[in-house]
Amino acid sequence: MKKFTYFTSEFVSPGHPDKVSDQISDAILDACLADDPNSRVACEVFCTTGLVVVGGEITTTTYIDVQEIVRKKISEIGYRPGMGFDSDCGTLSCIHSQSPDIAMGVDVGGAGDQGIMFGGAVKETEELMPLALVLSREILVRLTKMMKAGEIAWARPDQKSQVTLAYDENGNIDHVDSIVVSVQHNEEVSHAEIEKTVIEKVVNPVLEKYKLNTDNIKYYINPTGRFVVGGPHGDTGLTGRKIIVDTYGGYFRHGGGAFSGKDPSKVDRSAAYAARWVAKNVVAADFADKCEIQLSYAIGVAKPVSIKVDTFGTAKVDEDKISEAIAKVFDLSPRGIEKALELREGKFKYQDLAAFGHIGRTDIDTPWERLNKIEELKKAINL
């Protein structure tokens, strides 16, 4: 009898209360950077029934209309009157300027804080991402699009998915074990209709794309039987509570720092993007089948305190040599990362990353997904 190990990743929709907060935080960041690319932003949002609270440190030369940004984003996400939370909510702004004690370290090119950041890549999908996370995300991308297009008229914005994969003794994916989907809905729709629609129109088309073994799959669709009250009306939302959803679904480690609402001088964000960039190029160069990069920083110091490479026993090149090559090829100072990854140039919106994840996106041209350092890495290792 075959023995399996199981791995699960989850994802949440843009209408999840924590994601509502993330997107508002990043919409405020986008507004600041649009007129003042050198803005310093650390903005967090709390949302609940009828109220959005915006707080944090912002130093910028531009003016931003917080109320307008909040209301526009809530409307875009899809919350309407009658759902318990909508754009006609109260907003409270508690923003002040960045601490001069922090600014003095950032002004000279140092990191905005101490911290550890991780990035990873694995040969499970074309984009070198963990498959469980990719499937969980694609299910909700499809469900959200169908909701907004009116193809699933009973669906509301707050949605969750979860995918469990079974791995054989060699570490290869054998089959899909289970799928969980919870979707907020109108009062009138029956549970049977929700279950049938989600499985047939949302989940199955995603699974078919990857040609996976689904013979004995277990489905859990709205397992409580009812999900009418949702969003910030059903649960409070807070910026930065979905950091695992934002990255690798738990497949790789996470340093603990959130991304949303932070300008690129914050290494919580920029160095995590850089670590993904490094790991993806290492795997694409075929130095390993799986790679995790850890970067660490000290506040006010430009160069990383440490760079650690872990290939989980899949390395085809000595890990020490990989680490040395990374240090030669990549400028991992905060300003070097900002420049290389075009983090202040307005080529993408941070709020779009907050909606469906910051890592492994194929629908947005994010520079940290580019495979543009493969030859330099090979040259550095003399391959």
mmCIF file of C-alpha atoms in Angstrom:
data_model
loop_
_atom_site.group_PDB
_atom_site.id
_atom_site.type_symbol
_atom_site.label_atom_id
_atom_site.label_comp_id
_atom_site.label_asym_id
_atom_site.label_seq_id
_atom_site.Cartn_x
_atom_site.Cartn_y
_atom_site.Cartn_z
ATOM 1 C CA MET A 1 0.000 0.000 0.000
ATOM 2 C CA LYS A 2 1.334 3.402 -0.970
ATOM 3 C CA LYS A 3 2.265 5.813 1.769
ATOM 4 C CA PHE A 4 1.569 9.495 1.258
ATOM 5 C CA THR A 5 2.430 12.750 2.939
ATOM 6 C CA TYR A 6 -0.028 15.606 2.610
ATOM 7 C CA PHE A 7 0.467 19.320 2.102
ATOM 8 C CA THR A 8 -2.238 21.987 2.164
ATOM 9 C CA SER A 9 -2.358 25.619 1.049
ATOM 10 C CA GLU A 10 -5.202 28.101 1.311
ATOM 11 C CA PHE A 11 -6.120 31.290 -0.471
ATOM 12 C CA VAL A 12 -8.649 34.054 0.167
ATOM 13 C CA SER A 13 -10.444 36.385 -2.210
ATOM 14 C CA PRO A 14 -10.085 40.173 -2.480
ATOM 15 C CA GLY A 15 -13.348 40.393 -0.516
ATOM 16 C CA HIS A 16 -11.944 38.678 2.559
ATOM 17 C CA PRO A 17 -11.870 41.291 5.356
ATOM 18 C CA ASP A 18 -8.091 41.101 5.814
ATOM 19 C CA LYS A 19 -7.609 41.468 2.057
ATOM 20 C CA VAL A 20 -9.944 44.471 1.999
ATOM 21 C CA SER A 21 -7.569 46.070 4.515
ATOM 22 C CA ASP A 22 -4.475 45.052 2.531
ATOM 23 C CA GLN A 23 -5.847 46.547 -0.682
ATOM 24 C CA ILE A 24 -6.818 49.835 0.950
ATOM 25 C CA SER A 25 -3.335 50.082 2.501
ATOM 26 C CA ASP A 26 -1.710 49.508 -0.877
ATOM 27 C CA ALA A 27 -4.153 51.824 -2.684
ATOM 28 C CA ILE A 28 -2.982 54.583 -0.345
ATOM 29 C CA LEU A 29 0.646 53.638 -1.090
ATOM 30 C CA ASP A 30 -0.062 53.724 -4.843
ATOM 31 C CA ALA A 31 -1.610 57.186 -4.534
ATOM 32 C CA CYS A 32 1.430 58.492 -2.670
ATOM 33 C CA LEU A 33 3.973 57.002 -5.086
ATOM 34 C CA ALA A 34 2.041 58.216 -8.160
ATOM 35 C CA ASP A 35 2.799 61.868 -7.375
ATOM 36 C CA ASP A 36 5.834 61.468 -5.131
ATOM 37 C CA PRO A 37 7.946 58.360 -5.895
ATOM 38 C CA ASN A 38 10.088 59.047 -2.828
ATOM 39 C CA SER A 39 7.162 58.805 -0.411
ATOM 40 C CA ARG A 40 7.725 56.983 2.857
ATOM 41 C CA VAL A 41 4.646 54.987 3.725
ATOM 42 C CA ALA A 42 3.748 52.577 6.520
ATOM 43 C CA CYS A 43 -0.043 52.426 6.402
ATOM 44 C CA GLU A 44 -2.312 49.929 8.112
ATOM 45 C CA VAL A 45 -6.070 49.526 7.966
ATOM 46 C CA PHE A 46 -8.707 48.069 10.290
ATOM 47 C CA CYS A 47 -12.212 47.467 8.974
ATOM 48 C CA THR A 48 -15.430 46.260 10.543
ATOM 49 C CA THR A 49 -19.168 46.838 10.199
ATOM 50 C CA GLY A 50 -19.656 50.388 8.924
ATOM 51 C CA LEU A 51 -16.136 51.569 9.735
ATOM 52 C CA VAL A 52 -12.637 51.741 8.231
ATOM 53 C CA VAL A 53 -9.748 53.037 10.336
ATOM 54 C CA VAL A 54 -6.554 54.102 8.542
ATOM 55 C CA GLY A 55 -3.396 54.644 10.584
ATOM 56 C CA GLY A 56 0.364 54.789 10.286
ATOM 57 C CA GLU A 57 3.306 56.897 9.169
ATOM 58 C CA ILE A 58 3.302 58.738 5.856
ATOM 59 C CA THR A 59 5.809 61.327 4.685
ATOM 60 C CA THR A 60 5.031 62.633 1.203
ATOM 61 C CA THR A 61 4.860 65.859 -0.790
ATOM 62 C CA THR A 62 1.478 65.006 -2.303
ATOM 63 C CA TYR A 63 -2.070 65.115 -0.983
ATOM 64 C CA ILE A 64 -4.148 61.973 -0.786
ATOM 65 C CA ASP A 65 -7.891 61.844 -0.208
ATOM 66 C CA VAL A 66 -8.132 58.917 2.201
ATOM 67 C CA GLN A 67 -11.936 58.804 2.200
ATOM 68 C CA GLU A 68 -12.135 58.696 -1.584
ATOM 69 C CA ILE A 69 -9.500 55.932 -1.803
ATOM 70 C CA VAL A 70 -11.279 53.838 0.832
ATOM 71 C CA ARG A 71 -14.725 54.145 -0.743
ATOM 72 C CA LYS A 72 -13.490 53.514 -4.286
ATOM 73 C CA LYS A 73 -11.636 50.355 -3.302
ATOM 74 C CA ILE A 74 -14.573 48.910 -1.353
ATOM 75 C CA SER A 75 -16.832 49.510 -4.358
ATOM 76 C CA GLU A 76 -14.311 47.899 -6.741
ATOM 77 C CA ILE A 77 -14.120 44.804 -4.545
ATOM 78 C CA GLY A 78 -17.874 44.385 -4.897
ATOM 79 C CA TYR A 79 -19.471 45.241 -1.575
ATOM 80 C CA ARG A 80 -22.928 46.752 -2.022
ATOM 81 C CA PRO A 81 -25.636 48.116 0.285
ATOM 82 C CA GLY A 82 -27.427 45.285 2.064
ATOM 83 C CA MET A 83 -24.273 43.226 2.639
ATOM 84 C CA GLY A 84 -23.555 44.780 6.038
ATOM 85 C CA PHE A 85 -20.478 46.579 4.706
ATOM 86 C CA ASP A 86 -20.198 48.889 1.713
ATOM 87 C CA SER A 87 -18.566 52.083 0.460
ATOM 88 C CA ASP A 88 -20.976 54.238 2.465
ATOM 89 C CA CYS A 89 -19.065 53.548 5.661
ATOM 90 C CA GLY A 90 -17.402 55.777 8.195
ATOM 91 C CA THR A 91 -13.676 56.412 7.766
ATOM 92 C CA LEU A 92 -11.234 57.500 10.431
ATOM 93 C CA SER A 93 -7.733 58.663 9.461
ATOM 94 C CA CYS A 94 -4.950 58.548 12.074
ATOM 95 C CA ILE A 95 -1.817 59.270 10.011
ATOM 96 C CA HIS A 96 1.381 61.031 11.033
ATOM 97 C CA SER A 97 4.825 61.479 9.475
ATOM 98 C CA GLN A 98 7.663 58.970 9.605
ATOM 99 C CA SER A 99 9.807 59.009 12.720
ATOM 100 C CA PRO A 100 13.016 61.024 12.152
ATOM 101 C CA ASP A 101 14.922 58.263 13.982
ATOM 102 C CA ILE A 102 13.942 55.823 11.231
ATOM 103 C CA ALA A 103 14.351 58.356 8.424
ATOM 104 C CA MET A 104 17.988 59.066 9.278
ATOM 105 C CA GLY A 105 18.911 55.465 8.518
ATOM 106 C CA VAL A 106 16.827 55.188 5.366
ATOM 107 C CA ASP A 107 17.987 58.522 3.917
ATOM 108 C CA VAL A 108 21.544 57.197 3.530
ATOM 109 C CA GLY A 109 20.406 53.991 1.787
ATOM 110 C CA GLY A 110 20.038 51.698 4.767
ATOM 111 C CA ALA A 111 17.242 49.269 5.504
ATOM 112 C CA GLY A 112 14.091 50.713 7.074
ATOM 113 C CA ASP A 113 14.145 48.080 9.795
ATOM 114 C CA GLN A 114 15.854 44.916 10.919
ATOM 115 C CA GLY A 115 14.308 41.619 9.882
ATOM 116 C CA ILE A 116 14.510 38.311 8.066
ATOM 117 C CA MET A 117 12.914 37.659 4.691
ATOM 118 C CA PHE A 118 12.454 34.453 2.707
ATOM 119 C CA GLY A 119 11.892 33.663 -0.946
ATOM 120 C CA GLY A 120 11.528 30.354 -2.729
ATOM 121 C CA ALA A 121 11.043 28.494 -5.976
ATOM 122 C CA VAL A 122 10.232 24.883 -6.783
ATOM 123 C CA LYS A 123 9.754 22.874 -9.975
ATOM 124 C CA GLU A 124 6.077 22.071 -9.446
ATOM 125 C CA THR A 125 4.596 24.559 -11.930
ATOM 126 C CA GLU A 126 5.780 26.535 -14.950
ATOM 127 C CA GLU A 127 6.107 29.639 -12.785
ATOM 128 C CA LEU A 128 8.186 27.625 -10.276
ATOM 129 C CA MET A 129 5.619 27.912 -7.509
ATOM 130 C CA PRO A 130 4.137 25.358 -5.088
ATOM 131 C CA LEU A 131 1.199 23.694 -6.839
ATOM 132 C CA ALA A 132 -1.168 23.729 -3.840
ATOM 133 C CA LEU A 133 -0.898 27.515 -3.587
ATOM 134 C CA VAL A 134 -1.318 27.974 -7.345
ATOM 135 C CA LEU A 135 -4.457 25.813 -7.418
ATOM 136 C CA SER A 136 -5.955 27.578 -4.400
ATOM 137 C CA ARG A 137 -5.319 30.947 -6.027
ATOM 138 C CA GLU A 138 -6.636 29.982 -9.469
ATOM 139 C CA ILE A 139 -9.872 28.666 -7.981
ATOM 140 C CA LEU A 140 -10.554 32.055 -6.389
ATOM 141 C CA VAL A 141 -9.377 34.053 -9.400
ATOM 142 C CA ARG A 142 -11.934 32.157 -11.481
ATOM 143 C CA LEU A 143 -14.676 32.417 -8.850
ATOM 144 C CA THR A 144 -14.129 36.157 -8.346
ATOM 145 C CA LYS A 145 -14.151 36.856 -12.090
ATOM 146 C CA MET A 146 -17.382 34.898 -12.535
ATOM 147 C CA MET A 147 -18.969 36.746 -9.611
ATOM 148 C CA LYS A 148 -18.037 40.163 -11.019
ATOM 149 C CA ALA A 149 -19.211 39.203 -14.507
ATOM 150 C CA GLY A 150 -22.583 38.142 -13.116
ATOM 151 C CA GLU A 151 -22.077 34.525 -14.216
ATOM 152 C CA ILE A 152 -22.596 33.415 -10.623
ATOM 153 C CA ALA A 153 -25.254 35.880 -9.538
ATOM 154 C CA TRP A 154 -25.692 34.564 -5.993
ATOM 155 C CA ALA A 155 -22.000 34.891 -5.032
ATOM 156 C CA ARG A 156 -20.706 37.665 -2.767
ATOM 157 C CA PRO A 157 -17.117 38.953 -2.399
ATOM 158 C CA ASP A 158 -15.891 37.036 0.685
ATOM 159 C CA GLN A 159 -14.472 33.680 -0.465
ATOM 160 C CA LYS A 160 -11.884 31.109 0.627
ATOM 161 C CA SER A 161 -10.273 28.045 -0.919
ATOM 162 C CA GLN A 162 -7.998 25.278 0.307
ATOM 163 C CA VAL A 163 -6.209 22.498 -1.586
ATOM 164 C CA THR A 164 -4.562 19.376 -0.144
ATOM 165 C CA LEU A 165 -2.124 17.406 -2.318
ATOM 166 C CA ALA A 166 -0.791 13.907 -1.644
ATOM 167 C CA TYR A 167 2.947 13.315 -2.202
ATOM 168 C CA ASP A 168 4.462 9.861 -2.687
ATOM 169 C CA GLU A 169 7.587 8.542 -0.961
ATOM 170 C CA ASN A 170 9.797 10.142 -3.623
ATOM 171 C CA GLY A 171 8.332 13.577 -3.027
ATOM 172 C CA ASN A 172 6.282 13.614 -6.237
ATOM 173 C CA ILE A 173 2.652 14.740 -6.366
ATOM 174 C CA ASP A 174 0.426 11.666 -6.662
ATOM 175 C CA HIS A 175 -3.089 13.066 -6.473
ATOM 176 C CA VAL A 176 -5.390 15.804 -5.223
ATOM 177 C CA ASP A 177 -6.756 14.689 -1.876
ATOM 178 C CA SER A 178 -9.298 17.382 -1.062
ATOM 179 C CA ILE A 179 -10.698 20.770 -2.045
ATOM 180 C CA VAL A 180 -12.370 23.218 0.328
ATOM 181 C CA VAL A 181 -14.254 26.259 -0.978
ATOM 182 C CA SER A 182 -16.347 28.648 1.099
ATOM 183 C CA VAL A 183 -18.177 31.388 -0.765
ATOM 184 C CA GLN A 184 -20.408 34.084 0.686
ATOM 185 C CA HIS A 185 -23.846 33.992 -0.935
ATOM 186 C CA ASN A 186 -27.295 35.513 -1.183
ATOM 187 C CA GLU A 187 -30.088 34.314 1.087
ATOM 188 C CA GLU A 188 -32.122 32.691 -1.685
ATOM 189 C CA VAL A 189 -29.669 30.187 -3.200
ATOM 190 C CA SER A 190 -29.709 26.563 -2.037
ATOM 191 C CA HIS A 191 -26.652 24.719 -0.755
ATOM 192 C CA ALA A 192 -27.098 22.119 -3.496
ATOM 193 C CA GLU A 193 -26.856 24.795 -6.189
ATOM 194 C CA ILE A 194 -23.781 26.347 -4.572
ATOM 195 C CA GLU A 195 -22.045 22.972 -4.387
ATOM 196 C CA LYS A 196 -22.887 22.000 -7.976
ATOM 197 C CA THR A 197 -21.883 25.376 -9.427
ATOM 198 C CA VAL A 198 -18.585 25.650 -7.541
ATOM 199 C CA ILE A 199 -17.465 22.114 -8.397
ATOM 200 C CA GLU A 200 -18.545 22.049 -12.034
ATOM 201 C CA LYS A 201 -17.934 25.658 -13.129
ATOM 202 C CA VAL A 202 -15.069 26.753 -10.897
ATOM 203 C CA VAL A 203 -12.978 23.920 -9.451
ATOM 204 C CA ASN A 204 -13.033 21.289 -12.195
ATOM 205 C CA PRO A 205 -11.880 23.623 -15.008
ATOM 206 C CA VAL A 206 -8.875 24.612 -12.866
ATOM 207 C CA LEU A 207 -7.937 21.007 -12.047
ATOM 208 C CA GLU A 208 -8.352 19.900 -15.673
ATOM 209 C CA LYS A 209 -5.765 22.461 -16.743
ATOM 210 C CA TYR A 210 -3.106 20.661 -14.683
ATOM 211 C CA LYS A 211 -4.124 17.078 -15.649
ATOM 212 C CA LEU A 212 -4.059 15.883 -12.050
ATOM 213 C CA ASN A 213 -5.272 12.620 -10.573
ATOM 214 C CA THR A 214 -8.630 13.512 -8.985
ATOM 215 C CA ASP A 215 -10.207 10.028 -8.827
ATOM 216 C CA ASN A 216 -10.817 10.020 -5.080
ATOM 217 C CA ILE A 217 -10.988 13.734 -4.417
ATOM 218 C CA LYS A 218 -13.037 14.941 -1.449
ATOM 219 C CA TYR A 219 -14.993 18.195 -1.813
ATOM 220 C CA TYR A 220 -16.020 20.454 1.060
ATOM 221 C CA ILE A 221 -18.121 23.286 -0.372
ATOM 222 C CA ASN A 222 -19.495 25.719 2.244
ATOM 223 C CA PRO A 223 -19.136 22.954 4.826
ATOM 224 C CA THR A 224 -21.195 24.762 7.505
ATOM 225 C CA GLY A 225 -24.105 24.906 5.059
ATOM 226 C CA ARG A 226 -24.551 28.682 5.176
ATOM 227 C CA PHE A 227 -22.335 31.720 4.543
ATOM 228 C CA VAL A 228 -24.574 34.799 4.131
ATOM 229 C CA VAL A 229 -22.950 37.107 6.682
ATOM 230 C CA GLY A 230 -19.370 37.737 5.588
ATOM 231 C CA GLY A 231 -16.727 40.311 4.803
ATOM 232 C CA PRO A 232 -15.912 42.976 7.414
ATOM 233 C CA HIS A 233 -19.510 42.668 8.662
ATOM 234 C CA GLY A 234 -18.924 39.038 9.633
ATOM 235 C CA ASP A 235 -15.340 39.398 10.818
ATOM 236 C CA THR A 236 -12.956 42.310 11.287
ATOM 237 C CA GLY A 237 -10.175 42.881 8.770
ATOM 238 C CA LEU A 238 -6.618 43.998 9.449
ATOM 239 C CA THR A 239 -3.660 44.743 7.190
ATOM 240 C CA GLY A 240 -0.962 42.074 7.217
ATOM 241 C CA ARG A 241 -2.848 39.066 8.546
ATOM 242 C CA LYS A 242 -2.632 37.050 5.328
ATOM 243 C CA ILE A 243 1.135 36.985 4.806
ATOM 244 C CA ILE A 244 1.202 33.249 3.989
ATOM 245 C CA VAL A 245 -1.538 33.684 1.393
ATOM 246 C CA ASP A 246 0.505 36.582 -0.023
ATOM 247 C CA THR A 247 3.539 34.354 -0.652
ATOM 248 C CA TYR A 248 3.864 30.538 -0.867
ATOM 249 C CA GLY A 249 0.955 29.117 1.081
ATOM 250 C CA GLY A 250 3.243 27.803 3.813
ATOM 251 C CA TYR A 251 5.424 25.792 1.444
ATOM 252 C CA PHE A 252 8.440 27.978 2.246
ATOM 253 C CA ARG A 253 9.180 29.829 5.459
ATOM 254 C CA HIS A 254 8.175 33.419 6.147
ATOM 255 C CA GLY A 255 10.029 35.979 8.204
ATOM 256 C CA GLY A 256 6.827 37.406 9.655
ATOM 257 C CA GLY A 257 6.757 40.848 8.049
ATOM 258 C CA ALA A 258 3.729 41.954 6.051
ATOM 259 C CA PHE A 259 3.959 43.619 2.629
ATOM 260 C CA SER A 260 0.909 45.809 2.196
ATOM 261 C CA GLY A 261 1.000 49.510 2.982
ATOM 262 C CA LYS A 262 4.798 49.665 3.053
ATOM 263 C CA ASP A 263 6.953 51.628 0.616
ATOM 264 C CA PRO A 264 9.975 49.833 -0.924
ATOM 265 C CA SER A 265 12.456 51.109 1.660
ATOM 266 C CA LYS A 266 10.829 48.580 3.993
ATOM 267 C CA VAL A 267 12.791 45.366 3.480
ATOM 268 C CA ASP A 268 9.804 43.382 4.753
ATOM 269 C CA ARG A 269 8.466 43.981 1.272
ATOM 270 C CA SER A 270 11.374 44.691 -1.066
ATOM 271 C CA ALA A 271 13.772 42.033 0.248
ATOM 272 C CA ALA A 272 11.048 39.370 0.179
ATOM 273 C CA TYR A 273 10.502 40.202 -3.499
ATOM 274 C CA ALA A 274 14.269 40.065 -4.040
ATOM 275 C CA ALA A 275 14.562 36.699 -2.300
ATOM 276 C CA ARG A 276 11.930 35.310 -4.682
ATOM 277 C CA TRP A 277 13.844 36.780 -7.637
ATOM 278 C CA VAL A 278 17.071 35.138 -6.487
ATOM 279 C CA ALA A 279 15.496 31.750 -5.722
ATOM 280 C CA LYS A 280 13.613 31.627 -9.017
ATOM 281 C CA ASN A 281 16.753 32.322 -11.040
ATOM 282 C CA VAL A 282 18.698 29.706 -9.051
ATOM 283 C CA VAL A 283 16.095 27.019 -9.808
ATOM 284 C CA ALA A 284 15.681 28.141 -13.433
ATOM 285 C CA ALA A 285 19.471 27.887 -13.831
ATOM 286 C CA ASP A 286 19.027 24.235 -12.793
ATOM 287 C CA PHE A 287 21.267 24.547 -9.757
ATOM 288 C CA ALA A 288 18.510 22.846 -7.740
ATOM 289 C CA ASP A 289 14.924 21.619 -8.070
ATOM 290 C CA LYS A 290 13.873 23.536 -4.986
ATOM 291 C CA CYS A 291 15.458 26.560 -3.340
ATOM 292 C CA GLU A 292 14.757 28.819 -0.404
ATOM 293 C CA ILE A 293 16.692 32.029 0.188
ATOM 294 C CA GLN A 294 16.903 33.800 3.542
ATOM 295 C CA LEU A 295 18.050 37.418 3.705
ATOM 296 C CA SER A 296 18.554 39.364 6.931
ATOM 297 C CA TYR A 297 19.016 43.086 7.497
ATOM 298 C CA ALA A 298 19.877 45.585 10.227
ATOM 299 C CA ILE A 299 18.148 48.976 10.414
ATOM 300 C CA GLY A 300 20.170 51.693 8.685
ATOM 301 C CA VAL A 301 22.620 49.170 7.166
ATOM 302 C CA ALA A 302 22.639 48.734 3.389
ATOM 303 C CA LYS A 303 24.085 45.264 2.816
ATOM 304 C CA PRO A 304 22.328 42.128 4.075
ATOM 305 C CA VAL A 305 23.688 40.830 7.361
ATOM 306 C CA SER A 306 23.415 37.298 5.966
ATOM 307 C CA ILE A 307 22.429 35.315 2.878
ATOM 308 C CA LYS A 308 21.426 31.671 3.375
ATOM 309 C CA VAL A 309 20.662 29.112 0.667
ATOM 310 C CA ASP A 310 18.674 25.920 1.347
ATOM 311 C CA THR A 311 18.017 23.508 -1.509
ATOM 312 C CA PHE A 312 16.484 20.729 0.619
ATOM 313 C CA GLY A 313 18.849 18.105 -0.747
ATOM 314 C CA THR A 314 18.065 18.869 -4.409
ATOM 315 C CA ALA A 315 21.248 20.841 -5.190
ATOM 316 C CA LYS A 316 23.253 20.024 -8.307
ATOM 317 C CA VAL A 317 25.807 22.683 -7.352
ATOM 318 C CA ASP A 318 27.373 23.140 -3.915
ATOM 319 C CA GLU A 319 25.192 25.462 -1.797
ATOM 320 C CA ASP A 320 28.207 27.516 -0.677
ATOM 321 C CA LYS A 321 29.056 28.195 -4.318
ATOM 322 C CA ILE A 322 25.469 29.201 -5.014
ATOM 323 C CA SER A 323 25.573 31.609 -2.074
ATOM 324 C CA GLU A 324 28.844 33.148 -3.278
ATOM 325 C CA ALA A 325 27.424 33.554 -6.792
ATOM 326 C CA ILE A 326 24.313 35.280 -5.438
ATOM 327 C CA ALA A 327 26.432 37.810 -3.550
ATOM 328 C CA LYS A 328 28.369 38.565 -6.767
ATOM 329 C CA VAL A 329 25.408 38.817 -9.139
ATOM 330 C CA PHE A 330 22.669 40.522 -7.090
ATOM 331 C CA ASP A 331 22.784 43.938 -5.441
ATOM 332 C CA LEU A 332 20.671 43.191 -2.378
ATOM 333 C CA SER A 333 20.956 46.583 -0.720
ATOM 334 C CA PRO A 334 17.558 48.318 -0.276
ATOM 335 C CA ARG A 335 18.343 50.871 -2.994
ATOM 336 C CA GLY A 336 19.802 48.198 -5.266
ATOM 337 C CA ILE A 337 16.622 46.157 -4.924
ATOM 338 C CA GLU A 338 14.392 49.191 -5.507
ATOM 339 C CA LYS A 339 16.236 49.998 -8.738
ATOM 340 C CA ALA A 340 16.527 46.460 -10.112
ATOM 341 C CA LEU A 341 12.909 45.564 -9.349
ATOM 342 C CA GLU A 342 11.482 48.957 -10.421
ATOM 343 C CA LEU A 343 9.637 49.322 -7.138
ATOM 344 C CA ARG A 344 9.076 53.096 -7.318
ATOM 345 C CA GLU A 345 8.437 53.471 -11.045
ATOM 346 C CA GLY A 346 4.677 52.909 -11.084
ATOM 347 C CA LYS A 347 4.796 50.051 -13.623
ATOM 348 C CA PHE A 348 2.340 48.003 -11.572
ATOM 349 C CA LYS A 349 -0.118 48.731 -8.784
ATOM 350 C CA TYR A 350 0.642 47.381 -5.348
ATOM 351 C CA GLN A 351 -3.092 47.128 -4.641
ATOM 352 C CA ASP A 352 -3.397 44.561 -7.465
ATOM 353 C CA LEU A 353 -0.729 42.445 -5.770
ATOM 354 C CA ALA A 354 -2.621 42.710 -2.483
ATOM 355 C CA ALA A 355 -5.728 41.302 -4.187
ATOM 356 C CA PHE A 356 -4.323 38.013 -5.519
ATOM 357 C CA GLY A 357 -0.836 37.561 -4.080
ATOM 358 C CA HIS A 358 2.583 39.103 -4.518
ATOM 359 C CA ILE A 359 4.568 36.047 -5.629
ATOM 360 C CA GLY A 360 4.317 33.882 -8.741
ATOM 361 C CA ARG A 361 1.893 36.140 -10.596
ATOM 362 C CA THR A 362 1.640 35.460 -14.313
ATOM 363 C CA ASP A 363 -0.965 38.137 -15.080
ATOM 364 C CA ILE A 364 1.227 41.075 -14.010
ATOM 365 C CA ASP A 365 4.781 41.789 -15.175
ATOM 366 C CA THR A 366 6.498 41.907 -11.801
ATOM 367 C CA PRO A 367 10.287 42.238 -12.148
ATOM 368 C CA TRP A 368 10.998 39.707 -9.388
ATOM 369 C CA GLU A 369 9.474 37.001 -11.594
ATOM 370 C CA ARG A 370 11.882 37.664 -14.465
ATOM 371 C CA LEU A 371 14.540 35.066 -15.289
ATOM 372 C CA ASN A 372 17.201 37.601 -16.194
ATOM 373 C CA LYS A 373 20.154 36.471 -14.057
ATOM 374 C CA ILE A 374 20.598 32.862 -15.137
ATOM 375 C CA GLU A 375 23.647 33.379 -17.333
ATOM 376 C CA GLU A 376 25.326 35.669 -14.816
ATOM 377 C CA LEU A 377 24.851 33.074 -12.087
ATOM 378 C CA LYS A 378 26.296 30.327 -14.286
ATOM 379 C CA LYS A 379 29.265 32.508 -15.139
ATOM 380 C CA ALA A 380 29.836 33.294 -11.456
ATOM 381 C CA ILE A 381 30.025 29.560 -10.720
ATOM 382 C CA ASN A 382 32.108 28.914 -13.861
ATOM 383 C CA LEU A 383 29.511 26.703 -15.516
#
